[in-house]
C-alpha atoms as one frame of an Amber mdcrd trajectory, in Angstrom:
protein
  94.071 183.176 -53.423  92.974 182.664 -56.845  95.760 183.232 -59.517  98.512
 182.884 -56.764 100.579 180.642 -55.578 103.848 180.180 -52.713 105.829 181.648
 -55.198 104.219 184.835 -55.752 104.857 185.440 -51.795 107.002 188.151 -50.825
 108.425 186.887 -46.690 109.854 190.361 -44.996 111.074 189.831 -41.591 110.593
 193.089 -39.979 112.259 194.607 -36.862 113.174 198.041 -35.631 114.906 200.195
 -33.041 117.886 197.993 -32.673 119.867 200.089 -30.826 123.479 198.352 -30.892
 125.967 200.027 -28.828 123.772 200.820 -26.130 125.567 200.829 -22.377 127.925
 198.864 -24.541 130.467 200.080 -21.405 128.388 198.351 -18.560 129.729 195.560
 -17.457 126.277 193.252 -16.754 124.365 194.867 -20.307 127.002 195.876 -22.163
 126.444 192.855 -24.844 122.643 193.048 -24.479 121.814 194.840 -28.274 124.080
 193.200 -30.335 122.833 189.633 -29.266 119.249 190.752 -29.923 120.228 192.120
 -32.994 122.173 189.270 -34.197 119.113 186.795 -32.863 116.833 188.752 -35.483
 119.024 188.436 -38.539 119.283 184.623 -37.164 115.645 184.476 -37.488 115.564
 185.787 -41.263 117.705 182.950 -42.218 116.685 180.503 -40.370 112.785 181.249
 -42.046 114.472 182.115 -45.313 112.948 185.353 -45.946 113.081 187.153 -48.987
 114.495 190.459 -47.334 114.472 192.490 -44.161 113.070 195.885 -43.423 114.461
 197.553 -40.385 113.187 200.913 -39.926 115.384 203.126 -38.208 117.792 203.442
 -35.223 119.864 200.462 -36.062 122.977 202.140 -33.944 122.604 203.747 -30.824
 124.794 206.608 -31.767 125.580 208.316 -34.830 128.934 207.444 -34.838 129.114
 204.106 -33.205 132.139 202.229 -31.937 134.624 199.906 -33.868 132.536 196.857
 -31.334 129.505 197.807 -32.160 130.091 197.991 -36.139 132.410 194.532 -35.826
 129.016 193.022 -33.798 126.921 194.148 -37.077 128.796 193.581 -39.924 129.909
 190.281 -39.047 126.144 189.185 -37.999 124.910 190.678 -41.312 127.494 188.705
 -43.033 127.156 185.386 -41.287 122.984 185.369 -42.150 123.080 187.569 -45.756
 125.314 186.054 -47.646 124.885 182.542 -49.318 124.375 180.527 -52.120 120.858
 181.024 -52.368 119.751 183.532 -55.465 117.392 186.709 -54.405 114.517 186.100
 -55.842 113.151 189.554 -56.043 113.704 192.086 -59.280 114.369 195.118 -59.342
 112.173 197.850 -61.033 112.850 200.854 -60.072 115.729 202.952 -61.254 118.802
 202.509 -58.601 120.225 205.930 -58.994 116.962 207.352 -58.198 116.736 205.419
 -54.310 120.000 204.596 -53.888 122.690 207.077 -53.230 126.940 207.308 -53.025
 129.115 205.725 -54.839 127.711 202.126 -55.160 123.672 203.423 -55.843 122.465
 199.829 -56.845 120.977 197.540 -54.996 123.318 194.894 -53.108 122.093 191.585
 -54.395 122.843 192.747 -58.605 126.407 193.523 -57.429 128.383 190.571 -59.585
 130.832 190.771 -56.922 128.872 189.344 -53.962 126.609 186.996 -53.317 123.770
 188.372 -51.353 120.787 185.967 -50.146 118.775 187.967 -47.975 119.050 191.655
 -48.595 118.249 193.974 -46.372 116.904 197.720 -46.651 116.982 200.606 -43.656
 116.409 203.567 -43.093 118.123 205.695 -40.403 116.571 207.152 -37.651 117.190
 210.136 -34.884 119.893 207.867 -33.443 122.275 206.961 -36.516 121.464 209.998
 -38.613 124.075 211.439 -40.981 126.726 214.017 -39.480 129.875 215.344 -39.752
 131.998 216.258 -43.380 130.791 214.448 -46.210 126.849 214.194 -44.398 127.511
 210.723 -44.104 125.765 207.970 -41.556 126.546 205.122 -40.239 124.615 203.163
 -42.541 126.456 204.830 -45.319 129.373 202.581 -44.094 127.501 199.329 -44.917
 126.199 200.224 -47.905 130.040 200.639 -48.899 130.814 197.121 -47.361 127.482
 195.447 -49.798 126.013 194.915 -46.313 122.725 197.159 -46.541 120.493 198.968
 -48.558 120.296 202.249 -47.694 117.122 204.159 -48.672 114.968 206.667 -47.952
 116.878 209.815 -47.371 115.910 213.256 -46.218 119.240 215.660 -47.697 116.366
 218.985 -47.543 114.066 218.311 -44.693 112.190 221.217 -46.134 111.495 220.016
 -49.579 111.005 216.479 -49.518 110.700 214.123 -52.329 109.747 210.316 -51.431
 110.317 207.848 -54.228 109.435 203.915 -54.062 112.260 201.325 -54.402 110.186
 199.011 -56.493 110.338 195.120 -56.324 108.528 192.045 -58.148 108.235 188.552
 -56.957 106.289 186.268 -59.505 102.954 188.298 -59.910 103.386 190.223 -56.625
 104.323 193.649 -56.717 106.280 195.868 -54.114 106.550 199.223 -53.993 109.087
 200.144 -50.630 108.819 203.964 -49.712 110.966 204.876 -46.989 111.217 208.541
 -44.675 114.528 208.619 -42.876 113.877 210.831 -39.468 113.787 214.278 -39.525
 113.006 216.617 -36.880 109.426 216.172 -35.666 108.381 219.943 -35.833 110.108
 220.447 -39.367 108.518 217.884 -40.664 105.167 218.821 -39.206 105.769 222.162
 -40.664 107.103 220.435 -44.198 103.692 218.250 -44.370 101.755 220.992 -43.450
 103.068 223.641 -46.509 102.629 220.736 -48.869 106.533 220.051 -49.572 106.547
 216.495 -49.309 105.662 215.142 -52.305 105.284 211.087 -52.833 105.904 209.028
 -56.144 103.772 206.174 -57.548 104.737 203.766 -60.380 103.297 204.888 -63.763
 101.222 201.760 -64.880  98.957 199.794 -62.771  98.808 201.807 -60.022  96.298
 199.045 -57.978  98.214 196.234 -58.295 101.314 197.691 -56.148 101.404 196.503
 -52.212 102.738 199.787 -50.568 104.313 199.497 -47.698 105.907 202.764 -46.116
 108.382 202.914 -43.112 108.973 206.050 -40.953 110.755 206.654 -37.627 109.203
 210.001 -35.906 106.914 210.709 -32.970 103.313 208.701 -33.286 102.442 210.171
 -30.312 101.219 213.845 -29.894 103.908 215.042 -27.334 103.656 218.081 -28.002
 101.434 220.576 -30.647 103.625 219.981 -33.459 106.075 217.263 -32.080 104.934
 214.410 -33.800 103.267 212.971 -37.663  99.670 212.509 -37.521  98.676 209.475
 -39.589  96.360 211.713 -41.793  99.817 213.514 -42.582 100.758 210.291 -44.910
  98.914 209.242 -48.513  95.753 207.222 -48.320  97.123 204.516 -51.105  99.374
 202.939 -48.688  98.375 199.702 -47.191 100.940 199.194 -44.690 102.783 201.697
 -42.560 106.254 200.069 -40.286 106.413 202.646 -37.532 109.907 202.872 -35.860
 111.406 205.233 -32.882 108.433 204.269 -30.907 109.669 201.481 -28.463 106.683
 199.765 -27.060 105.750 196.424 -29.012 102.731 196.985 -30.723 103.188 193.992
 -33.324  99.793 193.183 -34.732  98.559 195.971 -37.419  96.341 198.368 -36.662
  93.519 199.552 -38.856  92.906 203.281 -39.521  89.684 203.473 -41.024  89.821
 207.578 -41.919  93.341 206.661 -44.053  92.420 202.989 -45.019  95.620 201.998
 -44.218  96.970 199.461 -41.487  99.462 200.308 -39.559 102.877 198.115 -37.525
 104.449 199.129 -34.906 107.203 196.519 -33.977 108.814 198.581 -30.793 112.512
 197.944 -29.937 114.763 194.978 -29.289 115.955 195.976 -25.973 115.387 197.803
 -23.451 116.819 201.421 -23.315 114.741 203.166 -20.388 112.943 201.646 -17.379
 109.109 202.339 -18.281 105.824 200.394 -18.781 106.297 200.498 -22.452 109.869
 198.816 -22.380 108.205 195.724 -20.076 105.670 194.619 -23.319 107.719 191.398
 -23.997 109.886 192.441 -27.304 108.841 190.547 -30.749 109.143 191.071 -34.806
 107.510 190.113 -37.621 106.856 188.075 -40.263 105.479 189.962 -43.207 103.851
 187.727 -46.161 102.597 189.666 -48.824 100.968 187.761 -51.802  99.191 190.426
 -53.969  97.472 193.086 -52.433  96.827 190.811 -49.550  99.069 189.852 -46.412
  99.412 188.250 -42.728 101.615 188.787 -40.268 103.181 186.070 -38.472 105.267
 187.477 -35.036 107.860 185.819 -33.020 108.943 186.883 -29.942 112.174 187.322
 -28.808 114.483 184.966 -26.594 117.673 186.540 -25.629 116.071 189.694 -24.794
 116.740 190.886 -21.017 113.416 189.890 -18.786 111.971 193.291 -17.154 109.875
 193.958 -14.806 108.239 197.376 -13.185 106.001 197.816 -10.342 104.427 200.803
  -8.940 103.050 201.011  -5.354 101.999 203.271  -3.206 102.562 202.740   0.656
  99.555 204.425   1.868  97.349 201.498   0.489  99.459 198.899   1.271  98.059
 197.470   4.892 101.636 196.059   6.133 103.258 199.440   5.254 100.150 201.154
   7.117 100.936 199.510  10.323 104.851 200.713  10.361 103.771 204.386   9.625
 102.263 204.291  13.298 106.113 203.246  14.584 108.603 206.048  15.399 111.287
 204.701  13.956 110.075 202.115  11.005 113.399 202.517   8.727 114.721 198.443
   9.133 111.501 197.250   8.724 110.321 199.153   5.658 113.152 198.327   4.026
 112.563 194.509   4.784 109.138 195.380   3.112 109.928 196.723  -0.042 113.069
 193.914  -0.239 110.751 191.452  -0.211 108.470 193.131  -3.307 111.845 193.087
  -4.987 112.874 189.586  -4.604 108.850 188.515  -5.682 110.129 190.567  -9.163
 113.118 189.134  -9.409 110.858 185.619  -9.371 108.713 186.700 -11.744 111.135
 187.967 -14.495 113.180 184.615 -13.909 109.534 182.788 -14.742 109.070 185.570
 -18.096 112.400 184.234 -19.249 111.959 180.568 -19.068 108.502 180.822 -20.356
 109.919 182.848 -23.857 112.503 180.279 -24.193 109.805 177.365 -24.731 110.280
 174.063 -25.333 113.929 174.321 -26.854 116.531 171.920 -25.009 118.974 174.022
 -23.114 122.143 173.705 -21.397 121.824 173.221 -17.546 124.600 175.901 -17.132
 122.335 178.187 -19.006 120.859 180.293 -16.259 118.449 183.392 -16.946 120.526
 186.145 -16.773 120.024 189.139 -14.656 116.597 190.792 -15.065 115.722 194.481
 -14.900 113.805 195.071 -12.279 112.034 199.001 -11.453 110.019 199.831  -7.931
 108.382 203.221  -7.858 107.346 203.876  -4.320 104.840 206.656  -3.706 105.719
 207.225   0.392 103.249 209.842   1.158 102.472 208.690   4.417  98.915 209.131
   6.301  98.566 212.178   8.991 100.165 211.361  11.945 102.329 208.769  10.370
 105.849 208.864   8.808 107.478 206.374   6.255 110.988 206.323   7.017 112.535
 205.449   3.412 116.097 204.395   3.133 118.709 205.772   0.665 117.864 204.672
  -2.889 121.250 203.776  -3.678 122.176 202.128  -0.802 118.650 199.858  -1.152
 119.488 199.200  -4.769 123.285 197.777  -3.245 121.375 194.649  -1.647 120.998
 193.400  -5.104 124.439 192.964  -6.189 124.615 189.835  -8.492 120.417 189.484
  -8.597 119.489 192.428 -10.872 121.539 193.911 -13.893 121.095 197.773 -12.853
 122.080 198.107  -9.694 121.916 201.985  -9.483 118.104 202.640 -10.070 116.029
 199.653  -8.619 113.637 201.408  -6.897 112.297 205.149  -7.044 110.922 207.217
  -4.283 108.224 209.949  -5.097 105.251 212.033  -2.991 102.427 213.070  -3.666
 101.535 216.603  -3.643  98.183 217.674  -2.733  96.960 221.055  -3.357  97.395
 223.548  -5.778 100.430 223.707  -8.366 103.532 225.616  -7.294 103.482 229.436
  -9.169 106.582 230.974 -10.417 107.471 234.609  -9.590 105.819 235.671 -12.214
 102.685 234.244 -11.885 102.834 231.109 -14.509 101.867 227.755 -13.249 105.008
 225.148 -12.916 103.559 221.661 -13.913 103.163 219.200 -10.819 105.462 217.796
  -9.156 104.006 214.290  -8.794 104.138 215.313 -12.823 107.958 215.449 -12.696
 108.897 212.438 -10.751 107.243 210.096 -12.961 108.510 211.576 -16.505 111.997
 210.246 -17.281 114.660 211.748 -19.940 113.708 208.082 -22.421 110.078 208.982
 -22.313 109.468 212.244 -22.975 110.827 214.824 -25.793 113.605 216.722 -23.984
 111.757 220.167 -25.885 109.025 219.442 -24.257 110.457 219.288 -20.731 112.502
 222.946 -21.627 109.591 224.222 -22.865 107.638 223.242 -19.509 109.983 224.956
 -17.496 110.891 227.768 -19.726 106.869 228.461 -19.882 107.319 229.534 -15.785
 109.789 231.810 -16.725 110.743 234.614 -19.200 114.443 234.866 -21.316 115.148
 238.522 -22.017 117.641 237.351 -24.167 117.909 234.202 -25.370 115.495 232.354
 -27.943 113.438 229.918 -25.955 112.202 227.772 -29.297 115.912 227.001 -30.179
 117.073 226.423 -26.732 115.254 223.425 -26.335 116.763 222.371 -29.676 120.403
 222.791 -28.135 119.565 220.954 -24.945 118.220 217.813 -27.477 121.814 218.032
 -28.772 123.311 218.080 -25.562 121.295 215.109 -24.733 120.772 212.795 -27.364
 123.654 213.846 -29.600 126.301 213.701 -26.645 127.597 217.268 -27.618 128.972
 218.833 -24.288 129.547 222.212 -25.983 126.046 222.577 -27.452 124.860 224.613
 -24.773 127.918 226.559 -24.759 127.658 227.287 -28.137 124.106 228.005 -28.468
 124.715 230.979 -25.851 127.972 232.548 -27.222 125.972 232.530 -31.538 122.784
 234.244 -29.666 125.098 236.397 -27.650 126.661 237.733 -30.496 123.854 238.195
 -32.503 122.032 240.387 -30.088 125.431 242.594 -29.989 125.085 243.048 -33.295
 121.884 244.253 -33.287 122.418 246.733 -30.537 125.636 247.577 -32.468 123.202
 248.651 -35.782 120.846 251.261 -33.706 121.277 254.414 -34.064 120.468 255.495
 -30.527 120.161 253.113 -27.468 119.687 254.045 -23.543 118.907 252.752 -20.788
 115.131 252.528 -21.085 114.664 251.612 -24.309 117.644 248.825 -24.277 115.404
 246.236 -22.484 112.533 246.805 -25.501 115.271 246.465 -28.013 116.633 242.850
 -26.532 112.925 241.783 -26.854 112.685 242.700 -30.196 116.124 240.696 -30.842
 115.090 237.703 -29.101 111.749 237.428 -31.310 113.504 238.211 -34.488 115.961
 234.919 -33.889 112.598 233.141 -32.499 110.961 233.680 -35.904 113.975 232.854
 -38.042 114.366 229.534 -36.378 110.802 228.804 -36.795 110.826 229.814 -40.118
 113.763 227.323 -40.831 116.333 230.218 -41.686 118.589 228.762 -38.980 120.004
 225.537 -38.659 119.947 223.150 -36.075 122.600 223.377 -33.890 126.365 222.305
 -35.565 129.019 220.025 -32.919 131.313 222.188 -32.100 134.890 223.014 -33.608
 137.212 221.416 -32.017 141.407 222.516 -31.757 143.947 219.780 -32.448 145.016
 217.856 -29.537 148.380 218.832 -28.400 151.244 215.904 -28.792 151.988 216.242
 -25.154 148.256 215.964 -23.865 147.925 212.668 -21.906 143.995 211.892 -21.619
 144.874 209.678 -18.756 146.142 212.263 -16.662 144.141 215.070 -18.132 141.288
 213.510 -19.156 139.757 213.271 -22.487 140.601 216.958 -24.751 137.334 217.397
 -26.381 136.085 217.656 -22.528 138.274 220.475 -22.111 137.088 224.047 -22.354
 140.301 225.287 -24.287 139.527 222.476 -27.237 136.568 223.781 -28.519 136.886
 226.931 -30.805 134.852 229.828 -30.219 134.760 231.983 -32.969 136.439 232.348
 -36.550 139.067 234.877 -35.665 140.568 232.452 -33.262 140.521 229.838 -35.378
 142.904 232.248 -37.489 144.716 233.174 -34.896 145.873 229.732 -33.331 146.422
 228.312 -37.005 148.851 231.539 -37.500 150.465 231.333 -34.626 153.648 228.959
 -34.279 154.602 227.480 -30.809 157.120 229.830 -29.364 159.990 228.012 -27.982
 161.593 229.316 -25.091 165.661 229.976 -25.248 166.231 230.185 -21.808 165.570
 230.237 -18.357 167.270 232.738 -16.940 165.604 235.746 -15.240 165.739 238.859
 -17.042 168.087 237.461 -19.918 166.368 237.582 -23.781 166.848 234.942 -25.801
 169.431 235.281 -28.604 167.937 236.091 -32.092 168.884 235.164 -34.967 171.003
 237.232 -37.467 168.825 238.913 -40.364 165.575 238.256 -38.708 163.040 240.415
 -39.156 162.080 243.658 -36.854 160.927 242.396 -33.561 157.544 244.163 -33.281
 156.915 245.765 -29.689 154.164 244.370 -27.730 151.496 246.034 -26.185 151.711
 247.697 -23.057 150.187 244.819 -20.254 150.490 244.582 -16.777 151.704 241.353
 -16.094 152.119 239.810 -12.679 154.416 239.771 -10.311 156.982 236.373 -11.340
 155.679 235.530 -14.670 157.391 236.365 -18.170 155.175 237.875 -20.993 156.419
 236.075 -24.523 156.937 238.703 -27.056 156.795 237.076 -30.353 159.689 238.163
 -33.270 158.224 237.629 -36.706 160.566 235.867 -38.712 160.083 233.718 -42.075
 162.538 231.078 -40.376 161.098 227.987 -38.696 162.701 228.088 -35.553 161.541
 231.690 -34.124 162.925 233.170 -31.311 161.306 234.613 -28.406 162.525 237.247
 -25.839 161.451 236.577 -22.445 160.977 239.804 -20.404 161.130 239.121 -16.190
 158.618 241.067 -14.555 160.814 240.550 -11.114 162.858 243.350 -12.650 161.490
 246.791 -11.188 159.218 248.560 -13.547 160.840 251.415 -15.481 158.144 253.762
 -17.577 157.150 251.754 -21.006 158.450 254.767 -22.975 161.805 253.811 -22.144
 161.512 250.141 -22.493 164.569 248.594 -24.472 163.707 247.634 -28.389 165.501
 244.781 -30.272 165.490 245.535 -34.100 167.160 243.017 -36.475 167.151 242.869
 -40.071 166.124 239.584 -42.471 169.058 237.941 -43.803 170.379 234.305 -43.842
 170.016 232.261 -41.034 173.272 232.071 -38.553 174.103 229.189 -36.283 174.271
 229.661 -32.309 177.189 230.773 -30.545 178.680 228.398 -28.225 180.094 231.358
 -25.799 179.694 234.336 -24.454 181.506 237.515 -23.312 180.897 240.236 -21.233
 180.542 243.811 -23.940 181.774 247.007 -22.802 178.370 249.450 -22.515 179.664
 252.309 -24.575 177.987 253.562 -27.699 181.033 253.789 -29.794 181.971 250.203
 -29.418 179.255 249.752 -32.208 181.493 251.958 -34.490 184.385 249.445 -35.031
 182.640 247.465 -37.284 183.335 248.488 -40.803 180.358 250.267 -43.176 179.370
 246.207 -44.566 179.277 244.885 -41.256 177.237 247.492 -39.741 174.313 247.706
 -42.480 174.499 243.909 -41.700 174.165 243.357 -37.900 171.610 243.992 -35.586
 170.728 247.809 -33.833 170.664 248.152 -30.378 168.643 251.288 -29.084 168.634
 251.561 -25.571 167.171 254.429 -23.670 168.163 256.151 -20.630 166.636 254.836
 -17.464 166.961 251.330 -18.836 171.062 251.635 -19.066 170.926 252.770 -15.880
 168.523 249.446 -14.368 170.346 247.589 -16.412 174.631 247.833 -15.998 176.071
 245.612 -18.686 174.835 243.854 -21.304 176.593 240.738 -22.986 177.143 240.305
 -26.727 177.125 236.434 -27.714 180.004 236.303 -30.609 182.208 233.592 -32.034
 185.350 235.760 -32.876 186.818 238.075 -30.001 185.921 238.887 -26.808 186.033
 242.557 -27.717 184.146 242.532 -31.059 180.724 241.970 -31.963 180.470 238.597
 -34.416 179.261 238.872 -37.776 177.950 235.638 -37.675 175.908 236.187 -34.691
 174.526 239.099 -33.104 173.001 238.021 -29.726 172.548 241.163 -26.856 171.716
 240.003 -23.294 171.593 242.440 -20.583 173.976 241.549 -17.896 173.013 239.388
 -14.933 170.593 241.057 -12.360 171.560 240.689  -8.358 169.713 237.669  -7.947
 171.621 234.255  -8.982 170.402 233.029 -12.759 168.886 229.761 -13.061 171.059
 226.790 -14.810 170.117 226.359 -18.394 168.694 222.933 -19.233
């Protein structure tokens, strides 16, 4: 190129969709993504690149584990850092693409020595959460690891601003769209809110490359970008989140703009798109020109899928004659298996080239997926064998041993109708959609179309089912039924006048207020829930782990305030029918509520106190029931704290043993009030003291009734 030379060339490896930490806890895959990943960043150094782009999903969960960030950060570190100086300079203000407390770019930090940078943007996977809104990328942008750009903090009002870079005469400007949710952003494009920065002077000699990580595909109406969504002065667009390798740049002619689509390093679901063999890029950009150079990938896991169906297979045809064909189907379809476990052994060695190996080195277990479509012929039958048990011949030949093959039928005729008439989609549909393929909205709002919530919003459900799925939150559903719940109260709560007939109308109307809020973007995605603290005593290897429990999550605000008000009540005693001793000066016991309790259990009654150690008095219900009006009350006045008698003496049950005390000592201890039928129930009562047996202590007044027939347990 005329006016151009090697040193004007901007090299950008460029990979996406890393997904480390996936099945990290299988025993066969669970090292699968961070050896691809750490095989790419190889690659950059190893053809000294300038910088790498990675465009979204470098995590397989948002908050990934302490293996998974030790796999990354030490791989970054091992290929990043160096002696060599980054050639490329910045342009661009930092503070305006860079964000947190170290908004520069990595490679001007004097305290590090940083080779290769590399720049990412996050995708649905690793996207910020929790206090602070922060990612996991966030984390090694701290460490001088990555570059973090591109954020989305108001997926409603976006603003898109170029991280600018110069190489000799070559010019870069790096725009970058972290993911946001594929039907706000639709909605975002489509009222003109995203708005996209260019440099200020020469405009035409800037290479723009732009990286996204959404939908490509049209999944549903609004569930996706449409490449006319995006400005016609790019020249390159890195698509991430889609998986299948599409390496080589495509032209749009309607946007003049080419666009990348690198797909993922490993394999996450079993489909035809996951068994394109995985590659990256690449990128040389000299000018406004570039090429692409791809590599494909070596330590990647060899797959293979296969679909058949039995009907048109002649050697199946001739067993669906045979009454009982079970042994000898299976032998059929073993031997289509083993032929795929050949051929993925063959894919590996051929990716691995000419490179000298060890002999130990064997290919490692392949994935290997059989969809069998049994319909068998009239007259016939195809005896199938369990799917598990079939995928349990392949111990120690194939890496997922649970879902090798996959039975299905075919249904002739005309689609199943729901009750009310609707049209349920196919269910030769069903079998071959799987939960990595397909938008989990679009499956609820498949099913949801057959039926009809009277209640419920159906455009948000599908939102809380995404969280339940993708995000891992097991209390998203629960959640998203108790807010709507509530809300429709509410709005039954503010009408004047509400019956029978009219209730049903007024649910409706409630249902497609919150439908038009959330599709307005007035309501938020569903938040993780609240969780309570986990109690010091709670083993998660006998109980399992607390946030699975139902009583961990908190449910609404007021008991939030009530658990964080309450104090663990500890328990005096254990004998039946005997209250615990309270302390002198404590404050007036308030009664509880009248509540039947049942027969054997003890109702805590709770004695508000500014002390720290409260005291509780345990009522038996064994005792026979007297009428709650004449229920004893204990009523003690705040003072001082008093220490614990060590013994106790049986009280006589007269009234005027209370008037030995002198005038002090009586506006000082506690009041007993006992009515009528209770005296009688009860005979004695015993007064805990530290003086006489005779008088009641100043230093601590304790009443306990006296001992009912049945022996009283042994204090512990």
């Amino acid at each position: 190129m005329p006016g151009f030379t090697a040193a004007d060339t901007i090299r950008i490896l460029v990979a996406t969709d890393s997904h480390v930490g996936y099945a990290e806890r299988d025993a066969i895959r669970g090292d699968d993504s961070w050896k691809s990943f750490h095989e790419v960043m190889c690659l950059a150094k190893e053809q000294d690149v300038d910088m790498v782009l990675l465009a979204g999903d470098l995590f397989h969960d948002n908050k990934p584990s302490r293996k998974s960030m030790f796999n990354v950060m030490r791989s970054l570190r091992m290929n990043c850092y160096g002696d060599k100086p980054c050639e490329l300079e910045m342009l661009s203000d930092n503070s305006e693409v860079f964000q947190g407390a170290f908004n520069y770019v990595n490679y001007e930090d004097p305290d590090i020595n940083v080779a290769i940078p590399v720049f990412s943007i996050h995708g649905n996977h690793d996207d910020p959460s929790g206090e602070g809104h922060l990612a996991a990328l966030d984390l090694l942008q701290a460490a001088g690891l990555v570059n973090y750009y591109g954020r989305t903090p108001e997926s409603d009002n976006i603003q898109i601003k170029p991280v600018l870079l110069q190489k000799g005469q070559t010019k870069l400007a790096l725009y970058g769209m972290s993911n946001v949710r594929d039907e706000r952003l639709f909605r975002t494009f489509r009222d003109g809110k995203v708005k996209f920065f260019q440099p200020g002077t020469q405009k035409q000699d800037w290479f723009n490359i732009m990286s996204v990580h959404q939908n490509r595909h049209a999944y549903t109406e609004t569930g996706y970008l449409p490449e006319t969504f995006l400005p016609d002065f790019l020249d390159l667009v890195v698509w991430g989140h889609e998986h299948e390798c599409l390496i080589d740049p495509t032209y749009n002619p309607e946007m003049n703009f080419h666009i990348m689509q690198p797909g993922s390093t490993i394999a996450t679901s079993l489909m035809p798109g996951e068994t394109v063999p995985k590659h990256v890029a690449i990128l040389s950009v000299t000018g406004k020109d570039f090429k692409v150079e791809t590599i494909r990938l070596k330590t990647v896991r060899p797959f293979v899928m296969k679909e058949i169906v039995l009907s048109e297979e002649k050697e199946a045809m001739k067993l669906a004659k045979k009454a009982n064909n079970r042994t000898e189907l299976t032998r059929f379809l073993e031997g289509i298996v083993n032929g795929m476990i050949k051929q993925a052994n063959e894919e590996w060695e051929d990716a691995q080239g000419d490179e000298e190996r060890d002999e130990v080195d064997k290919p490692p277990l392949p994935l290997i997926r059989l969809r069998v479509e049994y319909t068998a012929p009239e007259g016939g039958n195809f005896d199938c064998e369990n799917p598990q048990r079939f995928s349990n011949r392949f111990v120690n030949k194939v890496a997922n041993l649970n879902d090798i093959v996959q039975f299905h039928r075919r249904k002739s005729g005309a689609s199943k109708r729901a009750t009310n008439g609707t049209e349920l989609p196919e269910e030769s549909l069903l079998a071959s959609l799987s939960i990595d393929s397909v938008k989990v909205e679009k499956l609820v709002r498949e099913f949801l179309a057959a039926q009809s919530l009277t209640i419920l919003p159906q455009n948000s459900f599908g939102d809380a089912v995404s969280q339940f799925v993708d995000k891992d939150d097991k209390h998203a559903m629960e959640l998203f039924v108790m807010e709507n719940l509530s809300k429709q109260v509410e709005e039954l709560m503010c009408m004047d006048h509400v019956d029978e007939e009219t209730i049903q109308d007024a649910m409706e109307a409630g249902k497609s207020k919150l439908e038009q809020l959330f599709a307005e973007g007035h309501v938020s995605k569903s938040k993780r829930a609240r969780m309570k603290p986990r109690p010091d005593d709670w083993d998660s290897d006998l109980n399992g782990d607390w946030a699975d429990q139902p009583m961990a999550i908190v449910r609404s605000d007021l008991e939030d305030v009530e658990e964080s008000d309450i104090a663990p009540a500890k328990p005096a005693t254990k004998a039946r029918g005997r209250p615990a001793a309270a302390s002198k000066g404590a404050a007036p016991a308030k009664k509880a509520p009248p509540t039947k309790t049942p027969r054997g259990r003890k109702k805590v009654v709770k004695v508000d106190s500014e002390e720290e150690d409260e005291d509780v008095v345990m009522v038996d219900s064994d005792v026979e029931s007297e009428p709650e009006e004449s229920q004893s009350q204990l009523f003690v006045k705040q003072a001082p704290p008093a220490r614990r008698s060590k013994k106790t003496a049986p009280a006589p049950t007269k009234r005027g043993a209370t008037t030995r005390a002198t005038a002090s000592q009586s506006a000082r201890q506690s009041q007993l009030n006992f009515s009528q039928p209770v005296a009688k129930a009860r005979a004695k009562a015993k007064v805990e003291e530290n003086g006489s047996d005779d008088d009641i202590s100043d230093d601590d007044d304790a009443f306990e009734p006296a001992p009912s027939a049945r022996p009283a347990r042994k204090r512990r």
